[in-house]
Short mmCIF file of C-alpha atoms and ligand atoms in Angstrom, two decimals:
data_model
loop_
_atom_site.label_atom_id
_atom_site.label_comp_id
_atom_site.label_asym_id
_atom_site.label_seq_id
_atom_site.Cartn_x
_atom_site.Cartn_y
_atom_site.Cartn_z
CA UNK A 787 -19.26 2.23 105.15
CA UNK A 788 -20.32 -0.51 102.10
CA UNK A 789 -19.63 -4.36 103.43
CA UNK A 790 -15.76 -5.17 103.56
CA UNK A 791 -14.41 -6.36 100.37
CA UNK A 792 -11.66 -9.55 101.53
CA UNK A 793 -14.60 -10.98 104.09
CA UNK A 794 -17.54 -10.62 101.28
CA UNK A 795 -15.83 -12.64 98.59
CA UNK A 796 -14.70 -15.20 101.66
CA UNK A 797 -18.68 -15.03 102.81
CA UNK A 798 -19.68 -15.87 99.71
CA UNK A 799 -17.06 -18.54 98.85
CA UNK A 800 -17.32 -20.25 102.26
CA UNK A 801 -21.52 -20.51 102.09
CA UNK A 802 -21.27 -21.97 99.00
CA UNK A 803 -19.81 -25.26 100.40
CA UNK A 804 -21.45 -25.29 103.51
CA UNK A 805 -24.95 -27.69 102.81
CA UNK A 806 -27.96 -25.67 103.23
CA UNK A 807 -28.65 -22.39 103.46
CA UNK A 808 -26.38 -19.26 104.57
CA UNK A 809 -27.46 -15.92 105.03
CA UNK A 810 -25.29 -12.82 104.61
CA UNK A 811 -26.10 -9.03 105.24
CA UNK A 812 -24.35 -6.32 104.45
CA UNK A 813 -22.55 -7.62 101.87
CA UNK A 814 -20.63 -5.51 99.77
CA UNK A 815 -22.16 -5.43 95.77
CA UNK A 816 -19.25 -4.16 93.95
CA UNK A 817 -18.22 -5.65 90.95
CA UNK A 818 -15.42 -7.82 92.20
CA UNK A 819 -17.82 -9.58 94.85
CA UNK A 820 -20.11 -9.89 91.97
CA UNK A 821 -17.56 -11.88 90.11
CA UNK A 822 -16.60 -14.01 93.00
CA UNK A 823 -20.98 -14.69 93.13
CA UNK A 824 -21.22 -15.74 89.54
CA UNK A 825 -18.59 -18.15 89.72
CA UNK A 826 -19.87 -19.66 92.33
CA UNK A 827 -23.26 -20.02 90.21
CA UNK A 828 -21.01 -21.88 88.02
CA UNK A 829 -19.80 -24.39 90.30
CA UNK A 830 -23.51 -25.30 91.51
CA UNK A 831 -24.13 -23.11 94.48
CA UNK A 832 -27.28 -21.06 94.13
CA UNK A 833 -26.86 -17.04 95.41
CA UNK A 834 -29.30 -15.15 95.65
CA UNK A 835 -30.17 -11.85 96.06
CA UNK A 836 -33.24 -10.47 98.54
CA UNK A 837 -33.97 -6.97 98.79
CA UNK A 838 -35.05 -5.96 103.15
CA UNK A 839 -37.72 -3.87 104.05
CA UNK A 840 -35.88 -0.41 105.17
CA UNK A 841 -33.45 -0.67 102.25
CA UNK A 842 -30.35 -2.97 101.64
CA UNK A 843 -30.15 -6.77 100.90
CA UNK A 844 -29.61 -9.96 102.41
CA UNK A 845 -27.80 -12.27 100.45
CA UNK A 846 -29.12 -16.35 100.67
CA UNK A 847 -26.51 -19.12 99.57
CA UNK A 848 -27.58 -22.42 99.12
CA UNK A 849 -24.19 -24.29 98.94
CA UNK A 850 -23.25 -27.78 97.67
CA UNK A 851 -20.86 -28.91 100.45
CA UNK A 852 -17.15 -28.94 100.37
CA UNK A 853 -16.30 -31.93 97.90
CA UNK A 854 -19.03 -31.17 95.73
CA UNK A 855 -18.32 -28.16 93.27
CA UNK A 856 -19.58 -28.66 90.04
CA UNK A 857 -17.60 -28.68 86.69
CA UNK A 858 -18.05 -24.95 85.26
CA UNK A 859 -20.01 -25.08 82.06
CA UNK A 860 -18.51 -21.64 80.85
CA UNK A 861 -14.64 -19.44 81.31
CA UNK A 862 -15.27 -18.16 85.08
CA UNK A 863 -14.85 -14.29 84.69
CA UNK A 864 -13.14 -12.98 87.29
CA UNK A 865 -13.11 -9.11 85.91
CA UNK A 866 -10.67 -6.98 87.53
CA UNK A 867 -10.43 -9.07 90.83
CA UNK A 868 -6.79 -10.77 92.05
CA UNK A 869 -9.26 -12.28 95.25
CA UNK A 870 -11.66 -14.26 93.20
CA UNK A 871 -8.74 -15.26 91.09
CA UNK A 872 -6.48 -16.51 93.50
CA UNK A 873 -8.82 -17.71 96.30
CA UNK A 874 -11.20 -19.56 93.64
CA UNK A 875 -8.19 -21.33 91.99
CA UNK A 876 -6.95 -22.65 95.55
CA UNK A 877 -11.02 -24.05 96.06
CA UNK A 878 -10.91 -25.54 92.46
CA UNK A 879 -7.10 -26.90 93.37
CA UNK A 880 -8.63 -29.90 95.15
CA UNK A 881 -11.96 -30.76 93.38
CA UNK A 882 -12.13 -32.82 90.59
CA UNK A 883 -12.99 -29.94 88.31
CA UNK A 884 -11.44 -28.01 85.57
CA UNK A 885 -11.86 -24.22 84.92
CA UNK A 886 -10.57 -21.42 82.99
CA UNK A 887 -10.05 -18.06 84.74
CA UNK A 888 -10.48 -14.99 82.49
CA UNK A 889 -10.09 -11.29 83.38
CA UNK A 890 -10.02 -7.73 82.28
CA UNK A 891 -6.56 -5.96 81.02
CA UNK A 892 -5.29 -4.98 84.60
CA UNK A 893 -6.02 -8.47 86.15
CA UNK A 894 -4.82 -10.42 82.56
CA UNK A 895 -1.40 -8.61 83.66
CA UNK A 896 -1.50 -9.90 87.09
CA UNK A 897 1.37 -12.65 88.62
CA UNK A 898 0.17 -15.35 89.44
CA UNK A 899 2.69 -18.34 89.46
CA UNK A 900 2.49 -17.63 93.78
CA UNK A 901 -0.24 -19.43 94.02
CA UNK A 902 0.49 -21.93 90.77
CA UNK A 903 3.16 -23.48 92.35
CA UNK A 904 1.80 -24.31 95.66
CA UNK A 905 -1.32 -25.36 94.24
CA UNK A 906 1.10 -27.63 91.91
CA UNK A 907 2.51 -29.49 94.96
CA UNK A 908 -1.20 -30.36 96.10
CA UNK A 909 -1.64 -31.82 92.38
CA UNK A 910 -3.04 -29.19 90.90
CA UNK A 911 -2.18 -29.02 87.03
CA UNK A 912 -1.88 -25.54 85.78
CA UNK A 913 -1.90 -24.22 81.96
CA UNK A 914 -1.22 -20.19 82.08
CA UNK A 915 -0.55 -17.69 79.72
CA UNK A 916 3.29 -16.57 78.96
CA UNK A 917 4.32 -14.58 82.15
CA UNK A 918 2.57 -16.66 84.65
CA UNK A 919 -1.13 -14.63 83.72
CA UNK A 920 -4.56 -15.12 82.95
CA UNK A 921 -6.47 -16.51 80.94
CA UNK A 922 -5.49 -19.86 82.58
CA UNK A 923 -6.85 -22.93 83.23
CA UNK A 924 -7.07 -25.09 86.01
CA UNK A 925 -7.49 -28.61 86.47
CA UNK A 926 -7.81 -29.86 89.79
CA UNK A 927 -6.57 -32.77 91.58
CA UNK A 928 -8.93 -35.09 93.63
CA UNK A 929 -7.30 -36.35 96.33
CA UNK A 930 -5.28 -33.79 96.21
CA UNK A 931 -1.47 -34.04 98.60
CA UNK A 932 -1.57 -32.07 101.96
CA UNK A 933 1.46 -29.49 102.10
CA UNK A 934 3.61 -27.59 104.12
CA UNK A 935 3.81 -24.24 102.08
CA UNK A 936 6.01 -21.17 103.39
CA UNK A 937 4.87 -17.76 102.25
CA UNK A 938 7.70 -16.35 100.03
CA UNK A 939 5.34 -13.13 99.52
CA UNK A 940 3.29 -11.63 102.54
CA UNK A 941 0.37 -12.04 100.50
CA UNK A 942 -3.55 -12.93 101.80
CA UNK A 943 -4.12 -14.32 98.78
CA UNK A 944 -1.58 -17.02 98.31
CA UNK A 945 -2.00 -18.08 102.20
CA UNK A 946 -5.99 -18.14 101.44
CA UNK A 947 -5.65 -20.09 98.33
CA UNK A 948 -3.52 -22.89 99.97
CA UNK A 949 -5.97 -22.77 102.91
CA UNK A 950 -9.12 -23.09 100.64
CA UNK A 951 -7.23 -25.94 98.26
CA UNK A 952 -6.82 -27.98 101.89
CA UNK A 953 -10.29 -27.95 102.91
CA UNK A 954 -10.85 -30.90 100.54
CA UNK A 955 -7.22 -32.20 100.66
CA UNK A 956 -7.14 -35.24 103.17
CA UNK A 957 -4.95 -34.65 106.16
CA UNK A 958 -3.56 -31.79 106.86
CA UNK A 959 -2.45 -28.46 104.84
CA UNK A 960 -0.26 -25.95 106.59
CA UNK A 961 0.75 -22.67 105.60
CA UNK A 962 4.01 -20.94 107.34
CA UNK A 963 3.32 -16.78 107.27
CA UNK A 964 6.55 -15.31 108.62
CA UNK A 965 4.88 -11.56 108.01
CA UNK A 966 1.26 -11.80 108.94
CA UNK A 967 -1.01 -10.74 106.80
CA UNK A 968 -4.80 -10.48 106.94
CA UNK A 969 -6.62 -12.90 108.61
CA UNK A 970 -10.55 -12.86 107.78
CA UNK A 971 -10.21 -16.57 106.25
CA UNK A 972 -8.99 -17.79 109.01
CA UNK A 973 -11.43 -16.05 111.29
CA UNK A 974 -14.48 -17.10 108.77
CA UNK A 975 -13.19 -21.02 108.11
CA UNK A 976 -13.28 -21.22 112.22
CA UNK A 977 -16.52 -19.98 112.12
CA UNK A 978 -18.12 -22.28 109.53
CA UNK A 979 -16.61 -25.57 111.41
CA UNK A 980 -13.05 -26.06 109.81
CA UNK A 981 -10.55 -27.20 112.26
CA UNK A 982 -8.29 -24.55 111.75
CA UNK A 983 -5.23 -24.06 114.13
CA UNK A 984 -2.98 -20.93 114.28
CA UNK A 985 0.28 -20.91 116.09
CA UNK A 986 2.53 -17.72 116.34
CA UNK A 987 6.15 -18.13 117.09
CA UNK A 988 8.60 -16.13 119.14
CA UNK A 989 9.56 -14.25 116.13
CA UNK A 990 6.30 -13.66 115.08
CA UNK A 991 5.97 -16.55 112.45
CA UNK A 992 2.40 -17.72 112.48
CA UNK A 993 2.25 -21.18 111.45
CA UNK A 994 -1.52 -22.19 110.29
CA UNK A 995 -2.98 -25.30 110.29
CA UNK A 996 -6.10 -27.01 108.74
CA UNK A 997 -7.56 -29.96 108.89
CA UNK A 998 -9.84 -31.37 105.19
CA UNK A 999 -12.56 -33.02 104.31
CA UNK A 1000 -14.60 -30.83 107.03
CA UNK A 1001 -18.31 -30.19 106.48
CA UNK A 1002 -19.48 -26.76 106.92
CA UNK A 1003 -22.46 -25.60 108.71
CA UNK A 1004 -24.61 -23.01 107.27
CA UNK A 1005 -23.69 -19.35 108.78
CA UNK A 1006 -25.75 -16.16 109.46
CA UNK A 1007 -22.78 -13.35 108.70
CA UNK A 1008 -23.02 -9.91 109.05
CA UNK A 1009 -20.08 -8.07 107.03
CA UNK A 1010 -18.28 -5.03 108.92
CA UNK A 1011 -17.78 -2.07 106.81
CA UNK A 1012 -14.27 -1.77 105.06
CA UNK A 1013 -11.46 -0.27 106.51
CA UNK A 1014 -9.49 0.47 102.94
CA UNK A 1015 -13.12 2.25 101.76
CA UNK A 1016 -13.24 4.21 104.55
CA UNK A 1017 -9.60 5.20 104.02
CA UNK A 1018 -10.31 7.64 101.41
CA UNK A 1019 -12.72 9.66 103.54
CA UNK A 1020 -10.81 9.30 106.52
CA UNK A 1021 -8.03 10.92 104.74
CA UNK A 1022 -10.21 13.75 103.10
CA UNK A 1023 -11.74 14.64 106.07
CA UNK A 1024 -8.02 14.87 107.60
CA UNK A 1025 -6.95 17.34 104.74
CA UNK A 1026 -9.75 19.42 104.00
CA UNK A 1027 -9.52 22.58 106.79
CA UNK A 1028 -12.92 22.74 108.51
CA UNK A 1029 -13.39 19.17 108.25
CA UNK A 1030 -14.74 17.19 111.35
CA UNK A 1031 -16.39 13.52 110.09
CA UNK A 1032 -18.12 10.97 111.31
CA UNK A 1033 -17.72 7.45 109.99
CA UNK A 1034 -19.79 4.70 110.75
CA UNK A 1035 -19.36 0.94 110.75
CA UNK A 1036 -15.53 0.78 110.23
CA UNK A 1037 -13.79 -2.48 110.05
CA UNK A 1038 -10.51 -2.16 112.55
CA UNK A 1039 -8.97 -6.14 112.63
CA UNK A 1040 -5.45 -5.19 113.45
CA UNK A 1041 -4.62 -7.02 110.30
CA UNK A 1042 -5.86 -4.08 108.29
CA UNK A 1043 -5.61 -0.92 110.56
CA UNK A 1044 -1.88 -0.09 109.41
CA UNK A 1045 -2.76 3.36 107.87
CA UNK A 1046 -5.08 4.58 110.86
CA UNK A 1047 -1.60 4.02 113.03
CA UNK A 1048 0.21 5.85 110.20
CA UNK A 1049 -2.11 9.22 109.96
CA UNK A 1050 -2.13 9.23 113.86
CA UNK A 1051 1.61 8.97 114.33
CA UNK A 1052 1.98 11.63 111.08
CA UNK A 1053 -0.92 13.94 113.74
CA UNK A 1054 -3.71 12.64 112.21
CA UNK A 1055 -6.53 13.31 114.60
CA UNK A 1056 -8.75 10.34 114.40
CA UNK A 1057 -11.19 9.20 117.25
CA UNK A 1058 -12.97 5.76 117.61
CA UNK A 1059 -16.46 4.94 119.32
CA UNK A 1060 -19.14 2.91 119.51
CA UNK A 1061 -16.52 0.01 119.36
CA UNK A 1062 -18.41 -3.90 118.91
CA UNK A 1063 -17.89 -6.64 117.33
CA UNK A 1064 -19.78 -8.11 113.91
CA UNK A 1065 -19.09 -10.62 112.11
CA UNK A 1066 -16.53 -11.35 114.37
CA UNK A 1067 -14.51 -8.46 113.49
CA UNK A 1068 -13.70 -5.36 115.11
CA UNK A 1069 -15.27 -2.56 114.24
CA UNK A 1070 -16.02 1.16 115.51
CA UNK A 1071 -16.75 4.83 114.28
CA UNK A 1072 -14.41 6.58 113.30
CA UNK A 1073 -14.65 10.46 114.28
CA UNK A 1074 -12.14 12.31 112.38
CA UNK A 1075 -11.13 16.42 112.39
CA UNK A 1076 -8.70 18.34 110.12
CA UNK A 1077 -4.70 18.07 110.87
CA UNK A 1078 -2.05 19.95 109.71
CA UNK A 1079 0.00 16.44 108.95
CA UNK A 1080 3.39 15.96 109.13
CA UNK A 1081 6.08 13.49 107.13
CA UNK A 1082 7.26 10.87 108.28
CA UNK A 1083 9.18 7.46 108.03
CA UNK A 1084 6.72 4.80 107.69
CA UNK A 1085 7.75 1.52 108.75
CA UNK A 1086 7.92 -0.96 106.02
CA UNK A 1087 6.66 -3.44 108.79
CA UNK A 1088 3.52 -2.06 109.06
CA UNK A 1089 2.93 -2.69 105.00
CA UNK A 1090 0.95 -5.75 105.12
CA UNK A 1091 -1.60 -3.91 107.18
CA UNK A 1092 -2.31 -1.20 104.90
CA UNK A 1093 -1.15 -2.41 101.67
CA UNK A 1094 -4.61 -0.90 99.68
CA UNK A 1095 -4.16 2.55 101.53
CA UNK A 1096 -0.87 3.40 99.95
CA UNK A 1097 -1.91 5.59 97.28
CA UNK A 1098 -4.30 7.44 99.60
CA UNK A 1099 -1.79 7.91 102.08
CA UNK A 1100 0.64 8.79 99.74
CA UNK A 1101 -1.74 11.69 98.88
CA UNK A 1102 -1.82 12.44 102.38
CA UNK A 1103 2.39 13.25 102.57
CA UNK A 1104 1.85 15.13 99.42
CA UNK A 1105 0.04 17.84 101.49
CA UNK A 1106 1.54 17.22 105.11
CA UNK A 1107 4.69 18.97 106.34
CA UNK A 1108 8.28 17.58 105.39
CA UNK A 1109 9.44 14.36 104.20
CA UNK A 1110 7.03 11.66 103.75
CA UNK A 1111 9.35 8.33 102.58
CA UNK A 1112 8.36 4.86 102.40
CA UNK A 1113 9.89 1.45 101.63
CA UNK A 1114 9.41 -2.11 101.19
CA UNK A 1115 6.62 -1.88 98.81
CA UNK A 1116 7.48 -4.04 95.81
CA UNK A 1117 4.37 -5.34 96.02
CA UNK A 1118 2.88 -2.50 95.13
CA UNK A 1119 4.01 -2.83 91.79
CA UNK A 1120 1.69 -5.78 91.15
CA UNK A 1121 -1.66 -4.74 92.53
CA UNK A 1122 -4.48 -3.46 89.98
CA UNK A 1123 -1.59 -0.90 88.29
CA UNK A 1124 1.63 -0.71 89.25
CA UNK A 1125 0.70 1.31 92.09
CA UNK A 1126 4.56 3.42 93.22
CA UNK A 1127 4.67 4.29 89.38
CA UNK A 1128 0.95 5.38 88.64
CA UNK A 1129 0.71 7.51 92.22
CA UNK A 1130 3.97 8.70 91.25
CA UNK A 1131 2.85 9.84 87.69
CA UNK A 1132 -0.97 11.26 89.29
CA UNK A 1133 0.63 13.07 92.18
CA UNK A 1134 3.46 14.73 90.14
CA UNK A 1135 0.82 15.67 87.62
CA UNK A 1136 -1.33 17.98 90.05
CA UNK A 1137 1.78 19.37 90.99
CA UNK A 1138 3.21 17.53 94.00
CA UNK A 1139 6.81 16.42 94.30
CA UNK A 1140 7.54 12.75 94.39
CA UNK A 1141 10.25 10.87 93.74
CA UNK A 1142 9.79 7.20 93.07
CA UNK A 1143 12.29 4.67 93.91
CA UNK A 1144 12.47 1.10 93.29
CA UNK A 1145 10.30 0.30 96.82
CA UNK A 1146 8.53 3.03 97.77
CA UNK A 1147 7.66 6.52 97.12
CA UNK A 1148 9.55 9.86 98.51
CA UNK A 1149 7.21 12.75 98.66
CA UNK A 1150 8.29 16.05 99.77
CA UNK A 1151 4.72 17.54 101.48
CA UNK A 1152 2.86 21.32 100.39
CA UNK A 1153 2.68 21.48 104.04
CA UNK A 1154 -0.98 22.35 103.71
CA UNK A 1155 -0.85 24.37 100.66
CA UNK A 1156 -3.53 23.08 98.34
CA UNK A 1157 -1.98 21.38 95.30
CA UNK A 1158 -2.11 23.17 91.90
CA UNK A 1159 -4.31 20.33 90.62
CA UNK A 1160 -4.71 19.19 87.04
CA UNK A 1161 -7.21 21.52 85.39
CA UNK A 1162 -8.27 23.63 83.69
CA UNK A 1163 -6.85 22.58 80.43
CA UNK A 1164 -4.17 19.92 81.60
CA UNK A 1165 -4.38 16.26 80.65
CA UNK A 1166 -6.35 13.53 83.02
CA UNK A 1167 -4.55 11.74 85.04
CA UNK A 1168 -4.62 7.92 84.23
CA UNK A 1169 -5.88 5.43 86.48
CA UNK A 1170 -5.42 2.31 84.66
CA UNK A 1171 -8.21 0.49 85.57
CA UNK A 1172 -7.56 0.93 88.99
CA UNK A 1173 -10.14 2.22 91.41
CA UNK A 1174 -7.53 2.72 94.13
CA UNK A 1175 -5.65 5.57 91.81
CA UNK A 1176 -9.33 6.95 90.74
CA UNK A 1177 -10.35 7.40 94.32
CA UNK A 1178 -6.96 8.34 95.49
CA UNK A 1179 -6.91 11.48 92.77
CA UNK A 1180 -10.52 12.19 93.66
CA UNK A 1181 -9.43 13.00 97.40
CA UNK A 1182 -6.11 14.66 95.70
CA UNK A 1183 -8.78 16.99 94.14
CA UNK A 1184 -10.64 18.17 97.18
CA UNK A 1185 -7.20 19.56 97.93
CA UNK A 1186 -6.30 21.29 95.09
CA UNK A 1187 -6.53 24.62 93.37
CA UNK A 1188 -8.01 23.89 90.03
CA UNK A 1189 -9.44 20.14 90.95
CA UNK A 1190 -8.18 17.02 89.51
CA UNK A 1191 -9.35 14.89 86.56
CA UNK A 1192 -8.97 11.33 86.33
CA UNK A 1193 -9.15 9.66 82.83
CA UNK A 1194 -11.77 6.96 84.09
CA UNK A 1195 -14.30 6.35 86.91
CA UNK A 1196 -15.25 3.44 86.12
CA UNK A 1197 -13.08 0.98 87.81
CA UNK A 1198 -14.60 2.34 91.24
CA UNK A 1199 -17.54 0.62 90.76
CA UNK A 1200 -15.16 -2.82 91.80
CA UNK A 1201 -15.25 -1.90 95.00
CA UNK A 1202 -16.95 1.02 95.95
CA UNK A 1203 -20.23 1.64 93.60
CA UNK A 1204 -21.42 4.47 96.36
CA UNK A 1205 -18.10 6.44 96.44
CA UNK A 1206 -18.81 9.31 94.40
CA UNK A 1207 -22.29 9.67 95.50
CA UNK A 1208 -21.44 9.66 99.17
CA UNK A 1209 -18.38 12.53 98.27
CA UNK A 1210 -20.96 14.39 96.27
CA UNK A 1211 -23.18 14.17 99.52
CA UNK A 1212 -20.21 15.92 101.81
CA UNK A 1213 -18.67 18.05 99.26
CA UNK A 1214 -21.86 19.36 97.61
C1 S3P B 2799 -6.66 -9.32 99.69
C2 S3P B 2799 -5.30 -9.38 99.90
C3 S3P B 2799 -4.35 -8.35 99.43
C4 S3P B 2799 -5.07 -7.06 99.03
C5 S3P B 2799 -6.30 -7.33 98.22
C6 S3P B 2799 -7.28 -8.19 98.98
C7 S3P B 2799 -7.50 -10.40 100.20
O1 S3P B 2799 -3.68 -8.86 98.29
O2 S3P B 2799 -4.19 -6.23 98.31
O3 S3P B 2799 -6.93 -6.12 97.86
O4 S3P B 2799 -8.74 -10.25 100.24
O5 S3P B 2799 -6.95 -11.45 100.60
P1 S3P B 2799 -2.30 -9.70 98.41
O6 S3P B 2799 -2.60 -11.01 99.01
O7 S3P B 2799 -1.84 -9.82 96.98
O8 S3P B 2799 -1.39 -8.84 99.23
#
C-alpha cells in the first residue's frame, strides 16, 4: 500500500519547521500531499524530491523552524484537500503571516467555520466566503492567546489545527476530544520534540496538551501504508468469490482500524501478519479470503475510526446478507461530496437497495448476488469530485453483472494515483 495520507501531509508540515534537514520515505505523492508540499514552498521551507536506487523516493525538507514561516507570495492552493486546508490554517493561525486558501469546487463547498472560530480565540483574524468556505484568507496573530478548545465535532482536523496554531502560541494550548479521533499528530509532534501531553478520562475524554514555542529536531520518517487505501481492496477481495489477497504494509493505529472490526464482525475473513512498527505506527499484512457477508448494525461509536471507509463499506452491505443500517454519520455529509447522498444515488443506480436517512444509510444486501451494475447503455454514476465514490463504484463493479461506470476518474489521483493500475494488475 502507497504512504498513508493524514501522516504524509503531517510529515511534511512538521519537517518544514523543524531547522535542518528531514528525511521522509514512503511518502504518499497524491495530489493532496502535493498541495500540502507546495504550500509549504510558499512559506520558505525547501521540499524536495529524490528519486532511490530500486525505485521510489525519498523526500528531503529543509525547514525554517517553528516561528519562522514566511509570508506567501501567491493564493496557497489547496486543490481538493480539507487536511492541507484546515491543518495549514491552524500553522498560519499563530505566525505573523497572511494567506489566502483557494480550492477546487468540492473543497470551495467545504465548512469550515470549525476551525475559524477556535483559531479566532488564539487571534487569528479570518475573512471567508458566504457560508463559512473557501477562498479565504487568513491573517495570523503573533503572539497569538493559548486556549482551552472543546471539540464540538469529532473531527482530526479541527483538533490538529488548534494543536499546530499552539506550537507557536506561548504557554499552553489544550484541546478537549470527548470522541477520539485520529491521532498521527499527536504521535508525530512527540516525535519531533513538542511537549505534548495526552490525558484520557474515565469516560473516555482525552484531554491534550501542548506546550509552544518548541524547536523541532530534524526527523528520519518512514510513512506506513494507508489503512482507508487499502480498504477498497480489502473489501474487493472480500466480495469477489475465489478471492484470497495479500496486502502488504497496512497501517492498523486503532484510531483508523474501525472498518477492519466492522467486515470481521459482518464475517469478513481477514488475517494479519508480519505485524511491526514504522513510523511509529502499527502496521501488518493483511491476508484476506472471500466471505459470504452478512448485515449488520454498525455502531455509530466506531465512526470516527473509519469515517473514509463508509462508502466502501456501504458497498460491502449492498452485497452481504440482510440488513446493513448505520447511524451517526452527519459528518458524512461534509466530506469531499456529501457522501450518505452520493453512495445512496451510485449504489441505487447499479441496482442495489438503499434507503438514505438523515444519518446514515439503510441497505438491504443481494446476499451475494452480483449487482445488475450500470451498463451497458445506462448513465455514469457521478462521483463529484470525490475519489472515495470513484473507488467505491470501481469495487461496486467487480461485483456486478454488466460493470459500473463512474462519470470521472480523475479525483483518484488525490489520494491514490496507483489505484487503477494495481486493480488492473489483479483483475486483468
Ligand atoms: C483527516 C481527518 C478526517 C478524514 C480526512 C483526513 C486527517 O477528517 O476524513 O480524510 O488527516 O486529519 P475530519 O477531521 O473532518 O473528520
Amino acid at each position: 500500500m502507497p504512504g498513508d495520507k493524514s501522516i504524509s501531509h503531517r510529515a511534511i508540515m512538521l519537517s518544514a519547521l523543524a531547522v535542518g534537514e528531514s528525511r521522509i520515505s514512503g511518502l504518499l505523492e497524491g495530489e493532496d500531499v502535493l498541495a500540502t508540499a507546495a504550500a509549504m514552498r510558499a512559506m520558505g521551507a525547501s521540499v524536495e524530491r529524490r528519486a532511490v536506487d530500486g525505485g521510489g523516493a525519498e523526500w528531503i525538507v529543509d525547514g525554517v523552524g517553528i516561528g519562522a514561516l514566511l509570508q506567501p507570495r501567491v493564493a496557497l492552493d489547496m486543490g481538493n484537500s480539507g487536511t492541507s486546508t484546515r491543518l495549514l490554517m491552524g500553522l498560519v493561525a499563530s505566525h505573523p503571516i497572511t494567506a489566502t486558501f483557494i480550492g477546487d469546487a468540492s473543497l470551495s463547498k467545504r465548512p469550515m467555520r470549525r476551525v475559524i472560530d477556535p483559531l479566532a480565540q488564539m487571534g487569528a483574524e479570518i475573512g471567508a466566503s458566504p457560508g463559512d468556505t473557501l477562498p479565504l484568507m487568513l491573517r495570523g496573530a503573533c503572539p497569538a492567546v493559548p486556549i482551552t478548545y472543546r471539540l464540538p465535532v469529532a473531527s482530526a482536523q479541527v483538533k490538529s489545527a488548534v494543536l499546530l496554531a499552539g506550537l507557536n502560541t506561548p504557554g499552553i494550548t489544550t484541546v478537549i476530544e470527548p470522541v477520539p479521533t485520529r491521532d498521527h499528530s499527536e504521535r508525530m509532534l512527540r516525535g519531533f520534540g513538542a511537549e505534548l501531553a495526552v490525558e484520557v478520562e474515565a469516560d473516555g475524554t482525552r484531554i491534550i496538551t501542548i506546550r509552544g514555542e518548541a524547536g523541532f529536531r530534524p526527523q528520519v520518517i518512514e510513512v506506513p501504508g494507508d489503512p482507508s487505501s487499502a480498504a477498497f481492496f480489502i473489501t474487493a477481495a472480500l466480495l469477489v468469490p475465489g478471492s484470497e489477497l495479500t496486502i502488504e504494509n497496512v497501517g492498523l493505529n486503532p484510531t483508523r482500524a474501525g472498518l477492519i472490526q466492522v467486515l470481521r464482525d459482518m464475517g469478513g475473513s481477514i488475517v494479519e501478519t508480519n505485524p511491526r512498527e514504522v513510523g511509529g505506527e502499527p502496521v501488518a499484512d493483511l491476508v484476506v479470503r472471500h466471505s459470504q457477508l452478512r448485515g449488520i448494525e454498525v455502531d455509530p461509536a466506531i465512526a470516527p475510526s473509519m469515517i473514509d471507509e463508509f462508502p466502501v463499506l456501504f458497498v460491502a452491505a449492498a452485497l452481504a446478507e440482510g440488513r446493513t443500517v448505520t447511524s451517526g454519520l452527519e459528518e458524512l455529509r461534509v466530506k469531499e461530496s456529501d457522501r450518505l447522498e452520493v453512495m445512496a444515488a451510485a449504489l441505487e443506480a447499479a441496482g442495489a437497495r438503499v434507503e438514505e436517512r438523515e444519518d446514515g444509510l439503510v441497505i438491504d444486501g443481494s446476499g451475494g448476488e452480483p449487482l445488475a451494475g450500470t451498463g451497458p447503455g445506462g448513465a455514469p454514476v457521478a462521483t463529484h469530485l470525490d475519489h472515495r465514490i470513484a473507488m467505491s463504484m470501481a469495487v461496486a463493479g467487480l461485483c456486478s453483472r454488466s460493470g459500473v461506470e463512474v462519470d470521472d476518474t480523475r479525483p483518484i489521483a488525490t489520494s491514490f494515483p496507483v489505484f487503477e493500475a494495481l486493480l488492473d494488475g489483479l483483475t486483468g
